[in-house]
XYZ file of C-alpha atoms in Angstrom:
742
model
C 8.717 24.729 -20.933
C 9.952 27.242 -18.348
C 7.414 29.873 -19.486
C 4.669 27.270 -19.405
C 5.537 26.219 -15.841
C 5.632 29.855 -14.656
C 2.170 30.430 -16.122
C 0.779 27.387 -14.375
C 2.320 28.524 -11.085
C 0.780 31.980 -11.467
C -2.690 30.498 -11.931
C -2.204 28.155 -9.005
C -1.254 30.968 -6.634
C -4.613 32.727 -6.947
C -6.325 33.007 -3.518
C -8.388 29.923 -2.702
C -10.152 28.558 0.371
C -8.094 26.439 2.716
C -9.166 22.929 3.642
C -6.236 21.857 5.780
C -5.968 20.737 9.387
C -8.358 21.939 12.068
C -7.598 25.491 13.279
C -8.210 24.615 16.919
C -6.011 24.365 19.968
C -4.573 20.957 20.864
C -6.577 18.794 23.266
C -4.701 17.737 26.387
C -5.569 14.136 27.188
C -6.448 13.282 30.752
C -3.990 10.959 32.422
C -5.290 8.197 34.701
C -3.808 6.738 37.845
C -6.162 3.851 38.547
C -5.960 0.398 36.959
C -7.794 -0.635 33.795
C -8.763 -4.251 33.240
C -8.837 -4.998 29.532
C -12.265 -6.641 29.194
C -14.061 -4.342 26.759
C -16.466 -2.910 29.322
C -14.554 0.292 30.265
C -16.438 0.376 33.584
C -13.486 0.983 35.927
C -13.540 4.178 38.035
C -10.547 5.446 36.031
C -12.674 5.620 32.863
C -15.400 7.609 34.601
C -13.090 10.621 34.900
C -12.304 10.688 31.145
C -14.681 12.778 28.986
C -15.831 11.270 25.660
C -15.102 12.835 22.292
C -18.030 14.204 20.304
C -18.528 12.459 16.977
C -20.403 13.553 13.842
C -21.286 11.833 10.603
C -18.757 11.696 7.795
C -21.111 9.649 5.641
C -23.832 9.353 4.514
C -24.780 12.862 5.732
C -21.625 14.847 6.583
C -21.958 16.942 9.727
C -25.203 15.344 10.940
C -25.508 13.769 14.367
C -24.935 9.978 14.558
C -28.033 7.812 14.321
C -26.686 5.577 17.105
C -25.130 6.717 20.364
C -21.340 6.418 20.490
C -18.877 7.188 23.269
C -15.136 7.129 22.578
C -12.619 7.904 25.289
C -8.833 8.174 25.108
C -6.432 8.224 28.047
C -2.976 7.041 29.070
C -0.639 6.171 31.900
C 3.117 5.708 32.053
C 3.133 2.577 29.890
C 0.087 2.526 27.624
C -2.411 4.524 25.606
C -5.984 3.325 26.179
C -8.978 3.697 23.859
C -12.538 2.705 24.665
C -15.651 2.554 22.514
C -19.203 2.198 23.736
C -21.050 1.519 20.490
C -24.678 1.514 21.555
C -27.018 0.042 18.967
C -30.798 -0.057 18.750
C -30.648 -3.251 16.665
C -28.555 -5.877 18.425
C -29.097 -8.323 15.539
C -27.797 -5.785 13.039
C -24.292 -5.579 14.524
C -21.799 -6.951 11.996
C -19.020 -9.101 13.450
C -17.795 -11.029 10.461
C -13.995 -10.906 10.818
C -11.795 -13.327 12.696
C -8.742 -13.290 10.433
C -6.164 -10.678 11.449
C -5.758 -7.578 9.287
C -8.963 -8.148 7.333
C -12.238 -6.240 7.434
C -15.125 -8.244 6.019
C -18.103 -5.912 5.978
C -17.883 -5.454 9.752
C -18.822 -2.735 12.152
C -15.488 -1.386 13.366
C -13.655 1.049 15.605
C -10.582 2.720 14.106
C -7.866 4.905 15.623
C -5.386 7.033 13.670
C -2.270 8.282 15.465
C 0.125 10.702 13.806
C 2.759 9.841 16.394
C 5.492 12.083 14.973
C 3.047 14.957 14.446
C 4.322 15.381 10.893
C 0.898 15.709 9.201
C 1.994 13.079 6.687
C 2.389 9.653 8.315
C 0.315 7.728 10.846
C -0.420 4.303 12.309
C -3.898 2.772 12.310
C -5.411 0.411 14.875
C -8.761 -1.198 14.031
C -10.993 -3.706 15.774
C -14.444 -5.208 15.242
C -17.090 -6.662 17.576
C -15.324 -10.034 17.273
C -12.054 -8.582 18.607
C -10.213 -8.860 15.289
C -7.034 -6.781 15.143
C -5.963 -4.820 12.086
C -2.972 -2.490 12.019
C -1.612 -0.443 9.135
C 0.450 2.624 8.350
C -0.320 5.706 6.259
C 2.167 7.763 4.265
C 2.054 10.837 2.012
C -0.996 12.214 3.869
C -3.206 9.499 2.308
C -2.567 10.999 -1.119
C -1.248 9.670 -4.397
C -3.124 6.472 -5.094
C -5.878 4.162 -3.971
C -6.395 1.645 -1.203
C -6.159 -1.122 -3.782
C -2.776 -0.035 -5.083
C -1.381 0.328 -1.570
C 0.588 3.371 -2.593
C -0.100 5.160 0.712
C -1.815 2.536 2.886
C 0.420 -0.288 4.082
C -1.735 -3.151 5.356
C 1.260 -5.479 5.782
C 2.521 -3.607 8.852
C 2.177 -5.361 12.244
C 3.057 -4.327 15.789
C 2.231 -5.289 19.386
C -1.066 -4.197 20.971
C -4.088 -5.704 22.712
C -7.859 -5.502 22.393
C -10.914 -6.850 24.204
C -14.513 -6.635 22.984
C -17.932 -7.692 24.193
C -21.399 -7.657 22.583
C -24.503 -7.135 24.726
C -28.135 -6.257 24.156
C -27.127 -2.585 24.320
C -24.522 -2.769 21.548
C -20.857 -3.630 21.354
C -17.991 -2.382 23.480
C -14.227 -2.348 22.984
C -11.043 -1.480 24.821
C -7.706 -1.120 23.043
C -4.348 -0.934 24.813
C -1.295 0.212 22.852
C 2.054 0.105 24.660
C 4.309 3.095 24.190
C 6.989 0.577 23.192
C 5.002 0.011 19.970
C 4.905 3.711 19.110
C 7.629 6.060 17.939
C 7.319 9.671 19.093
C 9.273 12.603 20.467
C 9.108 14.016 23.979
C 9.996 17.706 24.204
C 10.070 19.302 27.661
C 8.127 16.290 28.970
C 5.387 16.975 26.407
C 4.328 14.794 23.471
C 2.169 16.147 20.645
C 0.437 13.751 18.260
C -2.392 13.824 15.746
C -5.543 11.848 16.587
C -8.543 10.780 14.502
C -11.286 8.403 15.646
C -14.128 6.703 13.832
C -16.920 4.199 14.262
C -18.434 2.411 11.260
C -22.032 1.121 11.384
C -21.877 -1.236 8.444
C -25.554 -2.005 7.826
C -26.315 1.732 7.575
C -23.170 2.621 5.589
C -22.656 5.201 8.331
C -19.265 6.462 9.462
C -19.013 8.798 12.458
C -15.737 10.598 13.109
C -13.733 12.855 15.380
C -12.616 15.503 14.611
C -15.402 16.733 12.307
C -14.173 16.160 8.744
C -16.101 16.590 5.517
C -15.276 14.490 2.429
C -13.307 17.350 0.871
C -10.706 14.888 -0.439
C -10.550 11.189 -1.164
C -10.230 9.342 2.151
C -10.247 12.624 4.079
C -10.962 10.786 7.345
C -7.591 9.020 6.988
C -5.495 12.132 6.308
C -3.005 12.852 9.121
C -3.082 16.551 8.206
C -6.765 16.675 9.238
C -6.241 14.920 12.581
C -6.776 16.799 15.865
C -3.654 17.574 17.847
C -3.459 15.985 21.298
C -0.983 16.487 24.143
C 0.384 13.871 26.538
C 2.688 14.750 29.412
C 5.365 12.837 31.253
C 5.510 9.853 28.902
C 8.559 8.534 27.103
C 9.158 5.958 24.378
C 10.018 2.506 25.667
C 12.950 0.555 24.295
C 12.348 -3.163 24.767
C 14.490 -5.753 23.014
C 12.575 -8.192 20.787
C 14.421 -11.352 19.752
C 12.501 -13.527 17.276
C 14.259 -16.728 16.228
C 12.597 -19.077 13.762
C 13.021 -22.662 12.667
C 11.752 -23.896 9.329
C 11.545 -27.411 7.921
C 10.330 -28.225 4.459
C 10.138 -30.718 1.651
C 9.881 -29.664 -1.975
C 10.021 -31.037 -5.488
C 10.790 -29.210 -8.725
C 11.995 -29.913 -12.255
C 14.907 -28.775 -14.358
C 16.307 -29.590 -17.796
C 19.165 -32.055 -17.910
C 22.549 -30.956 -19.193
C 21.698 -32.043 -22.719
C 18.428 -30.107 -22.673
C 16.572 -33.213 -23.862
C 14.246 -33.845 -20.917
C 13.137 -32.551 -17.540
C 14.447 -34.245 -14.420
C 12.616 -34.020 -11.111
C 14.537 -33.573 -7.901
C 13.637 -33.277 -4.239
C 14.671 -30.462 -1.930
C 14.876 -31.050 1.793
C 15.007 -27.812 3.732
C 15.998 -27.078 7.297
C 16.610 -23.441 8.159
C 17.190 -21.433 11.290
C 17.476 -17.695 11.591
C 15.916 -14.783 13.304
C 15.345 -11.095 13.785
C 16.228 -8.650 16.538
C 14.433 -5.364 17.163
C 15.733 -2.761 19.591
C 15.076 0.916 20.205
C 18.477 2.599 20.023
C 16.916 5.825 21.249
C 13.487 7.153 22.051
C 12.740 7.622 18.369
C 14.918 5.164 16.436
C 14.544 1.416 15.996
C 17.229 -1.010 14.882
C 16.260 -4.277 13.158
C 18.854 -6.988 12.612
C 18.194 -10.131 10.604
C 20.081 -13.363 10.035
C 19.129 -15.764 7.236
C 15.967 -13.842 6.426
C 12.967 -15.981 5.477
C 9.597 -15.114 3.928
C 7.920 -18.510 3.715
C 4.616 -17.232 5.114
C 4.277 -14.271 2.713
C 1.290 -14.509 0.374
C 1.971 -15.156 -3.319
C 1.820 -12.280 -5.802
C -1.312 -11.761 -7.860
C -1.121 -13.205 -11.374
C -1.381 -10.481 -14.044
C -1.590 -10.189 -17.820
C 0.754 -7.648 -19.393
C -0.786 -5.861 -22.397
C 1.919 -3.179 -22.438
C 5.551 -3.139 -23.488
C 6.685 -2.263 -19.958
C 7.447 -4.221 -16.791
C 4.642 -4.876 -14.315
C 4.840 -3.497 -10.782
C 4.342 -5.775 -7.765
C 4.004 -4.370 -4.221
C 6.185 -5.300 -1.248
C 4.541 -7.750 1.194
C 7.484 -8.859 3.364
C 7.192 -7.835 7.004
C 10.857 -6.866 7.522
C 10.436 -3.878 5.205
C 7.153 -2.557 6.615
C 7.840 -0.436 9.726
C 7.980 3.272 8.831
C 8.185 2.251 5.156
C 6.916 5.721 4.232
C 10.353 7.135 5.079
C 11.781 5.279 2.069
C 9.127 6.550 -0.326
C 10.797 8.319 -3.263
C 8.471 8.088 -6.261
C 9.686 9.495 -9.564
C 6.478 9.558 -11.612
C 3.743 6.920 -11.865
C 4.844 3.584 -10.420
C 8.538 4.466 -10.864
C 10.586 5.012 -7.721
C 14.209 5.424 -6.735
C 13.912 2.618 -4.172
C 11.763 -0.524 -4.339
C 12.588 -3.114 -1.680
C 11.559 -6.026 -3.936
C 14.858 -5.567 -5.775
C 16.489 -7.181 -2.710
C 16.042 -10.903 -2.145
C 13.985 -11.429 -5.308
C 15.008 -11.785 -8.942
C 13.113 -9.973 -11.709
C 11.289 -13.286 -12.304
C 10.186 -13.493 -8.672
C 12.637 -16.212 -7.601
C 13.794 -16.034 -3.996
C 17.433 -15.108 -3.361
C 18.762 -15.920 0.090
C 19.491 -12.869 2.241
C 22.292 -13.849 4.584
C 21.739 -10.955 6.960
C 21.418 -7.257 7.356
C 20.325 -4.268 9.387
C 17.612 -1.643 9.167
C 17.386 1.548 11.229
C 14.412 3.894 11.072
C 13.208 6.750 13.218
C 13.757 10.393 13.994
C 16.962 12.058 15.146
C 16.335 15.641 16.187
C 14.246 17.161 13.415
C 15.324 14.573 10.861
C 13.481 11.432 9.741
C 16.183 8.844 9.101
C 16.185 5.458 7.386
C 19.274 3.267 6.914
C 19.291 -0.192 5.360
C 22.052 -2.686 4.559
C 21.566 -6.297 3.398
C 23.854 -8.989 2.005
C 22.533 -11.615 -0.417
C 24.020 -14.979 -1.328
C 25.031 -15.981 -4.839
C 22.111 -17.440 -6.778
C 21.782 -19.156 -10.178
C 24.733 -17.399 -11.739
C 24.099 -14.104 -9.921
C 26.941 -12.878 -7.735
C 26.537 -12.223 -4.047
C 25.478 -8.602 -3.602
C 25.403 -5.917 -0.940
C 22.460 -3.518 -0.883
C 22.698 -0.194 0.917
C 20.334 2.715 1.461
C 20.339 5.985 3.416
C 17.281 8.253 3.553
C 16.898 11.563 5.407
C 14.198 14.221 5.386
C 12.847 16.986 7.594
C 10.054 19.526 7.746
C 10.775 22.910 6.194
C 8.937 26.232 5.943
C 5.716 24.955 7.558
C 4.220 21.908 9.268
C 3.046 20.389 5.977
C 6.227 20.590 3.880
C 9.452 18.588 3.847
C 12.763 18.265 2.048
C 15.025 15.246 1.951
C 17.627 13.117 0.212
C 18.263 9.448 -0.535
C 21.308 7.416 -1.590
C 21.354 3.751 -2.657
C 24.100 1.287 -3.536
C 24.162 -2.172 -5.098
C 27.599 -3.790 -5.222
C 28.326 -7.324 -6.409
C 31.228 -9.621 -5.621
C 31.891 -9.718 -9.370
C 32.745 -5.991 -9.401
C 29.412 -4.752 -10.727
C 28.059 -1.683 -8.999
C 25.131 0.696 -9.176
C 24.930 3.872 -7.112
C 22.094 6.377 -7.027
C 21.121 9.483 -5.137
C 18.125 11.789 -5.086
C 16.928 15.009 -3.469
C 13.245 15.815 -3.058
C 10.862 18.304 -1.529
C 7.130 18.653 -1.050
C 6.006 22.196 -0.227
C 2.508 23.197 0.784
C 2.177 26.633 -0.732
C -1.150 27.340 0.979
C -4.437 25.551 1.664
C -4.363 22.319 -0.311
C -1.918 23.411 -3.028
C 1.357 21.480 -3.051
C 4.525 21.771 -5.118
C 6.695 18.652 -5.475
C 10.242 18.737 -6.859
C 12.640 15.791 -7.219
C 15.985 15.082 -8.823
C 17.685 11.674 -8.990
C 20.857 10.416 -10.656
C 22.377 6.963 -11.101
C 25.869 5.592 -11.730
C 25.846 2.107 -13.238
C 29.137 0.355 -13.915
C 27.973 -1.457 -17.035
C 26.368 1.604 -18.624
C 29.443 3.717 -17.896
C 31.657 1.080 -19.532
C 29.339 0.807 -22.555
C 28.488 4.444 -23.307
C 30.593 6.547 -20.948
C 29.199 8.951 -18.378
C 27.223 12.104 -19.052
C 25.807 13.716 -15.869
C 22.424 14.715 -17.245
C 21.916 11.523 -19.260
C 21.886 9.560 -15.990
C 19.398 11.839 -14.220
C 15.647 12.088 -13.682
C 13.587 15.123 -12.655
C 10.014 15.529 -11.419
C 8.074 18.777 -10.963
C 4.438 18.650 -9.923
C 1.917 21.238 -8.807
C -1.427 19.964 -7.552
C -4.442 20.776 -5.448
C -5.300 17.891 -3.111
C -8.982 18.626 -2.994
C -12.140 16.790 -4.029
C -14.580 19.690 -3.684
C -14.509 22.583 -6.124
C -11.800 23.324 -8.682
C -8.809 21.021 -8.696
C -5.778 20.606 -10.886
C -2.537 18.732 -11.307
C 0.285 19.656 -13.647
C 3.562 17.797 -13.805
C 6.741 17.446 -15.810
C 8.865 14.297 -15.645
C 12.197 14.199 -17.460
C 14.419 11.120 -17.601
C 17.843 10.730 -19.166
C 18.922 7.874 -21.397
C 21.170 6.191 -18.814
C 18.978 6.558 -15.717
C 18.917 3.094 -14.120
C 18.314 2.806 -10.334
C 19.719 -0.551 -9.270
C 17.432 -0.655 -6.216
C 14.504 1.094 -7.851
C 11.765 0.512 -10.364
C 11.304 2.319 -13.635
C 9.453 1.492 -16.837
C 11.037 3.775 -19.443
C 13.911 6.222 -19.833
C 15.077 8.998 -22.194
C 11.752 10.862 -22.280
C 9.949 14.012 -21.198
C 6.423 13.585 -19.844
C 3.853 16.373 -19.617
C 0.762 15.516 -17.572
C -2.169 17.874 -17.016
C -5.457 17.396 -15.203
C -8.228 19.829 -14.328
C -11.296 18.815 -12.349
C -14.322 20.060 -10.528
C -15.933 18.203 -7.644
C -19.304 18.525 -5.961
C -20.549 17.595 -2.480
C -24.324 17.634 -3.096
C -26.968 18.466 -0.519
C -28.342 15.753 1.754
C -31.349 15.321 -0.556
C -29.085 13.878 -3.270
C -28.232 10.180 -3.445
C -24.651 11.180 -4.306
C -22.205 11.908 -1.502
C -19.708 13.347 -3.998
C -18.915 13.324 -7.690
C -16.140 14.763 -9.815
C -15.608 15.535 -13.502
C -12.038 15.711 -14.764
C -10.125 16.099 -18.002
C -6.618 14.669 -18.234
C -4.017 14.939 -20.949
C -0.677 13.148 -21.109
C 2.162 13.411 -23.623
C 5.506 11.578 -23.537
C 8.206 12.939 -25.833
C 11.468 11.330 -26.898
C 14.365 13.437 -25.714
C 16.533 12.810 -28.762
C 14.202 14.356 -31.367
C 11.200 15.709 -29.341
C 8.775 13.460 -31.248
C 5.726 12.121 -29.423
C 6.143 8.530 -28.235
C 2.859 8.205 -26.298
C -0.105 10.462 -25.612
C -3.639 10.238 -24.309
C -6.433 12.634 -23.488
C -9.995 12.299 -22.278
C -12.626 13.007 -19.636
C -13.589 10.954 -16.577
C -16.548 11.122 -14.220
C -16.215 9.569 -10.755
C -18.896 9.310 -8.098
C -19.548 8.043 -4.592
C -23.061 7.456 -3.281
C -24.272 7.797 0.286
C -24.754 4.028 0.314
C -20.976 3.664 -0.324
C -21.533 2.540 -3.906
C -18.850 4.087 -6.127
C -17.856 4.041 -9.760
C -16.422 5.858 -12.756
C -16.818 6.328 -16.506
C -14.000 7.433 -18.799
C -13.179 7.921 -22.466
C -9.602 8.172 -23.728
C -8.033 8.948 -27.098
C -4.593 7.308 -27.242
C -1.601 7.699 -29.527
C 1.409 5.353 -29.632
C 4.408 5.683 -31.937
C 6.266 2.363 -31.922
C 9.727 2.442 -33.421
C 10.206 -1.221 -32.560
C 7.670 -4.074 -32.528
C 6.696 -5.528 -29.172
C 5.441 -8.921 -28.090
C 2.027 -9.582 -26.553
C 0.948 -12.884 -24.955
C 0.515 -15.981 -27.107
C 3.255 -14.812 -29.490
C 1.224 -11.953 -30.986
C 3.430 -9.128 -32.273
C 2.434 -5.468 -32.655
C 4.465 -4.084 -35.603
C 6.407 -0.845 -35.448
C 4.138 1.962 -36.655
C 2.155 4.988 -35.457
C -1.275 4.187 -33.997
C -4.220 6.265 -32.862
C -6.959 4.436 -30.986
C -9.576 4.993 -28.309
C -10.797 3.330 -25.124
C -14.098 3.500 -23.266
C -14.159 2.229 -19.720
C -15.962 2.175 -16.443
C -15.953 0.717 -12.959
C -18.581 -0.098 -10.348
C -18.124 -1.120 -6.719
C -20.690 -2.186 -4.201
C -20.198 -0.989 -0.580
C -17.320 -2.453 1.419
C -19.801 -2.977 4.243
C -22.035 -5.406 2.307
C -21.746 -9.073 3.197
C -22.097 -9.849 -0.517
C -20.001 -7.405 -2.529
C -19.367 -6.964 -6.213
C -16.624 -5.008 -7.942
C -16.271 -4.705 -11.702
C -14.260 -2.916 -14.358
C -14.584 -3.001 -18.133
C -12.790 -1.422 -21.099
C -13.456 -1.680 -24.811
C -12.042 0.052 -27.839
C -9.517 -0.068 -30.596
C -6.044 -1.303 -29.687
C -3.128 -0.380 -31.961
C -4.286 -1.813 -35.334
C -6.874 -4.079 -33.736
C -9.471 -4.262 -30.964
C -9.467 -5.019 -27.273
C -12.161 -5.792 -24.722
C -11.255 -6.382 -21.085
C -13.518 -7.099 -18.137
C -12.749 -7.825 -14.491
C -15.308 -8.997 -11.956
C -14.657 -9.550 -8.248
C -17.452 -11.078 -6.182
C -16.848 -11.229 -2.422
C -18.965 -13.165 0.026
C -18.526 -12.958 3.778
C -20.491 -16.117 4.436
C -19.887 -16.141 8.197
C -17.200 -15.150 10.700
C -15.557 -18.461 9.809
C -15.654 -18.327 6.001
C -14.800 -15.676 3.424
C -14.764 -16.212 -0.337
C -13.164 -13.713 -2.690
C -12.875 -14.427 -6.419
C -11.504 -12.368 -9.297
C -11.897 -13.185 -12.964
C -10.150 -11.124 -15.629
C -10.898 -11.686 -19.301
C -9.138 -9.931 -22.174
C -10.014 -10.441 -25.827
C -7.483 -8.960 -28.235
C -7.757 -9.365 -31.973
C -6.128 -7.971 -35.114
C -8.422 -8.872 -37.989
C -6.213 -7.555 -40.799
C -3.324 -9.729 -39.610
C -5.480 -12.654 -38.550
C -3.949 -12.677 -35.053
C -5.382 -12.480 -31.593
C -5.769 -14.196 -28.274
C -7.978 -14.594 -25.251
C -6.393 -14.139 -21.839
C -7.937 -15.494 -18.663
C -6.800 -14.866 -15.107
C -8.754 -16.345 -12.238
C -8.004 -15.894 -8.547
C -9.828 -17.491 -5.623
C -9.094 -16.708 -1.974
C -10.767 -18.915 0.591
C -10.350 -17.598 4.105
C -11.323 -19.673 7.107
C -10.917 -19.039 10.826
C -11.854 -20.950 13.944
C -11.191 -17.883 16.092
C -8.886 -14.847 16.104
C -5.847 -17.103 16.644
C -6.386 -20.040 14.257
C -6.914 -19.205 10.590
C -6.090 -20.383 7.079
C -6.119 -18.875 3.609
C -6.029 -20.816 0.347
C -5.054 -18.699 -2.649
C -5.576 -20.466 -5.981
C -4.760 -18.797 -9.307
C -4.904 -19.602 -13.004
C -3.187 -17.655 -15.780
C -3.882 -18.816 -19.321
C -1.061 -16.767 -20.853
C 1.481 -18.530 -18.623
C -0.378 -21.882 -18.721
C -0.013 -22.167 -14.961
C -2.363 -23.166 -12.160
C -0.949 -22.377 -8.714
C -1.986 -22.744 -5.092
C -0.631 -21.014 -2.014
C -2.174 -22.379 1.201
C -1.177 -20.858 4.555
C -2.380 -21.973 7.964
C -1.530 -19.779 10.942
C -1.787 -20.546 14.632
C -1.117 -17.337 16.564
C -0.199 -18.827 19.940
C 0.284 -15.355 21.353
C 1.501 -12.045 20.001
C 4.912 -12.728 18.446
C 4.620 -16.519 18.573
C 3.290 -18.153 15.404
C 3.165 -21.602 13.884
C 2.835 -21.522 10.094
C 2.081 -24.440 7.788
C 2.497 -23.506 4.126
C 1.778 -25.553 1.015
C 2.664 -24.353 -2.493
C 1.828 -26.112 -5.723
C 2.391 -25.153 -9.361
C 0.772 -27.067 -12.233
C 1.528 -26.696 -15.941
C -1.824 -26.683 -17.749
C -0.565 -26.983 -21.355
C 1.923 -29.794 -21.908
C 0.609 -31.237 -25.175
C 3.094 -31.100 -28.034
C 5.876 -29.585 -25.936
C 9.388 -30.845 -26.611
C 11.047 -31.641 -24.397
C 7.904 -32.791 -22.634
C 6.998 -30.509 -19.728
C 5.974 -32.319 -16.531
C 2.455 -31.708 -15.258
C 3.736 -30.643 -11.830
C 5.917 -27.563 -12.082
C 6.855 -27.373 -8.410
C 5.624 -28.406 -4.986
C 6.643 -27.438 -1.459
C 5.449 -28.177 2.062
C 6.855 -25.974 4.850
C 6.466 -25.696 8.614
C 7.764 -22.578 10.320
C 7.711 -21.574 13.974
C 8.619 -18.121 15.301
C 8.991 -17.283 18.970
C 9.488 -13.726 20.218
C 11.394 -13.068 23.417
C 10.955 -9.646 25.018
C 13.652 -8.197 27.241
């Protein structure tokens, strides 16, 4: 393996063209002294002294001049950063303003700002608005690399902070002003100078046209959102603000659920009356660090998880949606191959079955101290359903090394129960940009679990996990990724997520991407070949493997899709259970899968996304299809449905099943302050129909009234003994939060 890795490194170090950040001097922003009235017009004398940035097309014709005139200006004073857009448009009726619900783009024209506030070329905050004045904020981690927007692996849409926007639509186009207080940003002032990364864009939805600053070509997926490609800007004489935010809440609720009686002979319904008070405190301990304290943490307003069907023998991964864990969440990112990670915040306050565990209180500190990014977390949970009260701890540090695009760091986690159980873990990691877009990633993690040590003793390497990866983060031209993941038998991160242990994984991918000329209907396309093998450590036999080609494409109209073919091998030494009681026997299986995906443009008012796979499946067959129609009917109504159908059958054994998952989101909004979302789901494998309805009245920033209704219905009760009640659970909650700023 060592010789193989050296050979791969030698190939990777051949001279190649660089596609990194812009090789230009930083732009010093002009500071203003006069007042700015936030009305969207940007017609004050102060704006007249600020020069606009020059924008070019990113799509559909990279590098071309915009088809509509755009003027974007950026300035600042002692308290705020200001951004203005004059989006002139020759077709007033064609301006899309279809979003009123916060944090949601619905095929709209929009204005988006990326700020790499720590100038680390890896993380950033996003501020987005539309002609209706909708506000969307998010954070970016890992230089927008390592996943997709859908998976949320690098884009965190659940982040929220304090900022203001005003927009206006006229016969000339639409106009916006955004004001971001320095108290909502984290940055460093050195010798009265602040350096950040800046990227700006305007989207003209009906034309599928995106214009950007600085000039960026689609050399990588989502290149316009990569902090490493942002233009450096300089601000002088500004300092982070440290306000104190105190956000108490009061919650009242009424619920009903069912449980078996002591004899296990029948279900008994009981009513839960709920009255809770608690709150959060946020304070900037220094210019670059923020402390969050919480008492009796509550997540009543968090949207329900998506229902899924598990056709594997491994646990499913669910993303974090709770607001307390969102700010600078990228600091805590320590992935150890695939979806596995050393730290996953859902392990705190939630059981493996998704039940809520009360968090009595805790603290979270994130920020930068000197050259170090620092994250510290400590929470205490209450006892729950036989589980002991637990304390969860985490420390994360990292810093840039060698160059502006590389870092090294470490993480330590602890999980200690009142019953004496403990789990400790640590990890060290580094990401090094060798040159251009070639990166080397190295990670080592180790865990110490009390139960495993008692059962099998402690062997240092058996409780470890290692990751080595060399990749080129480039869409155009030759690309590659080669990685080795090794995991010991006893590796078990108590605050992390992992799907399998005691294996060695070899993963290889080579690709070639094209950016065709403007005469082509394709904006980009890429052909790749990937091979994966997972070996058992104990005897080096192959447990899982797959290999096959994939073709991905993106059109100038923003249509995208893919086609793939995979040959798969699975060696099962134990049978595993599929839905509906179907068992796959222990045996060696070789099967294949053909698949594809197709997505209509995000800017269409009527969108359509689809995926399909068909092929053999162990000793049987499988066909799976997912369709997602989306209709932005008006600024006041959005409909988004997903239907997943899986047909699995094993003819020789006379077994099989059909799995259906249906999701329907109905979003309504009277204006940007009053909105509601109804999320209804059906899962045939769990025989459950559920509804999660959330109404939000945003009285002002930081003050919200939430009304939440949850309902669970058992859809298959015939023949069940003891008889299962039709209603599984029901809850009605009212929650009010009020933020005080000092």
